[in-house]
Coordinates of C-alpha atoms in Angstrom, one line a residue:
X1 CA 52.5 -178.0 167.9
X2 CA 51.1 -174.4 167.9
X3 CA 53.2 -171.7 166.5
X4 CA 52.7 -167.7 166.4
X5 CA 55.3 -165.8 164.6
X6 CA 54.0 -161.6 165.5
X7 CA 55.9 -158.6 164.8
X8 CA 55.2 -155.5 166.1
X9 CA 52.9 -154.6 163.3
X10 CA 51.0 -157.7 163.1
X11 CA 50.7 -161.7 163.7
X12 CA 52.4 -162.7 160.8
X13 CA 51.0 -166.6 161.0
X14 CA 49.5 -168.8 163.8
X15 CA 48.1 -172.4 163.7
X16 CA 48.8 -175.9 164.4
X17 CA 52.2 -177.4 162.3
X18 CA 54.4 -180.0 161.9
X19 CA 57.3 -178.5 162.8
X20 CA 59.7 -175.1 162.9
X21 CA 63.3 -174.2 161.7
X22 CA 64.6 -170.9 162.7
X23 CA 68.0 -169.1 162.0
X24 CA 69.1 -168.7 165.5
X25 CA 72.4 -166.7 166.8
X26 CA 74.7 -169.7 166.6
X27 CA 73.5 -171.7 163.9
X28 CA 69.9 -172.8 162.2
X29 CA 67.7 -175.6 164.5
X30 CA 64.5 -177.2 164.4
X31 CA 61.7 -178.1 166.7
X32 CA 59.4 -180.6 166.6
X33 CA 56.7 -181.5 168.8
X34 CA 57.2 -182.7 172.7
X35 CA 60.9 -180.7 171.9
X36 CA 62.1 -179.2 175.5
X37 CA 61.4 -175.6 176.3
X38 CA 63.7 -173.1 174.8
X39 CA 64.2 -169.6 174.7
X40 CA 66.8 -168.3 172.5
X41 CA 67.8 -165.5 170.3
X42 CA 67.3 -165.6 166.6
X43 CA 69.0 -163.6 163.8
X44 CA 68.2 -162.4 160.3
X45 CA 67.2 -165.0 158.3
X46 CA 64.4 -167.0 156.8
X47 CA 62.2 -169.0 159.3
X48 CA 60.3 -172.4 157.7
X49 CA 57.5 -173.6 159.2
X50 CA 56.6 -176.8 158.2
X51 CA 53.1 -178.2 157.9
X52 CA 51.3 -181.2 156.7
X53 CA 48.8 -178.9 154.4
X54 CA 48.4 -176.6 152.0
X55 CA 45.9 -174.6 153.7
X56 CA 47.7 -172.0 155.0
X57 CA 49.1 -171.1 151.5
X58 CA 46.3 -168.9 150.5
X59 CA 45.6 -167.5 154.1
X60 CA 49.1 -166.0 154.2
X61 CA 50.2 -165.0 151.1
X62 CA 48.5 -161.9 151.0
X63 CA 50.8 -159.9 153.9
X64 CA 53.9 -159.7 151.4
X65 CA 56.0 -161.7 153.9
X66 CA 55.9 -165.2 153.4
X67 CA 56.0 -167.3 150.6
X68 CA 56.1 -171.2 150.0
X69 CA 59.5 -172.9 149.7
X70 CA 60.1 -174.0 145.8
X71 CA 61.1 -177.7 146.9
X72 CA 58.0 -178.5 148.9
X73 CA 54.7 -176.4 148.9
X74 CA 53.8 -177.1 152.4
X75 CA 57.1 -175.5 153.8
X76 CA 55.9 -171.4 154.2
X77 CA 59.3 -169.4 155.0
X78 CA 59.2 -166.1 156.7
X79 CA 62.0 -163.5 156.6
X80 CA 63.0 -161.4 159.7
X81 CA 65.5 -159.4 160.3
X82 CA 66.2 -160.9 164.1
X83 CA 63.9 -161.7 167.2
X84 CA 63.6 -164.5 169.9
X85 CA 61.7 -167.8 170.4
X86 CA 59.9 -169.3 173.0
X87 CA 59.2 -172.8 173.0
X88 CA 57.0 -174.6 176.2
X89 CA 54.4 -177.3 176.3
X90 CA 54.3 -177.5 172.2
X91 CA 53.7 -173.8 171.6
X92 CA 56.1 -171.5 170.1
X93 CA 56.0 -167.9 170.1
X94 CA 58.2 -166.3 167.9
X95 CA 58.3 -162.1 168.8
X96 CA 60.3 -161.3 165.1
X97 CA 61.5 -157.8 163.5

């Protein structure tokens, strides 16, 4: 699936992953591919995005925003401070304070 997680100031990551799992309004979920569209509400919290490389490590870690997760190095986690996702035909956007 293709994620984008933008913030007003900049795209924060975009690319192909395994997977994403977001803090949303009534509890944490994740999506996978072929998952059914969703929009939904998200609040402050850490969002993981899951992939099946390490080669986004070093193209991210220079915005001060993300960092890997310390039980698996493939796992990057974002914090926000709240936004929504949108999640149709294995693409999410993720619009994210």
């Amino acid at each position: 699936m293709y994620v984008q997680i933008i913030t007003p100031e900049k795209t924060l990551f975009e690319g192909e992953v395994d997977s994403i799992n977001l803090p949303g309004t009534d509890g944490r979920f994740h999506i996978l591919n072929h998952h059914a569209a969703i929009v939904s509400s998200l609040k402050e919290g850490i969002i993981e995005v899951h992939t099946h490389t390490q080669e986004f490590q070093d193209y991210q870690n220079g915005n001060g925003k993300v960092q890997t997760s310390p039980l698996d190095d493939k796992i990057l986690q974002f914090s926000i401070k709240g936004g929504v996702i949108e999640f149709n035909n294995n693409k999410a956007i993720v619009l994210a304070d």
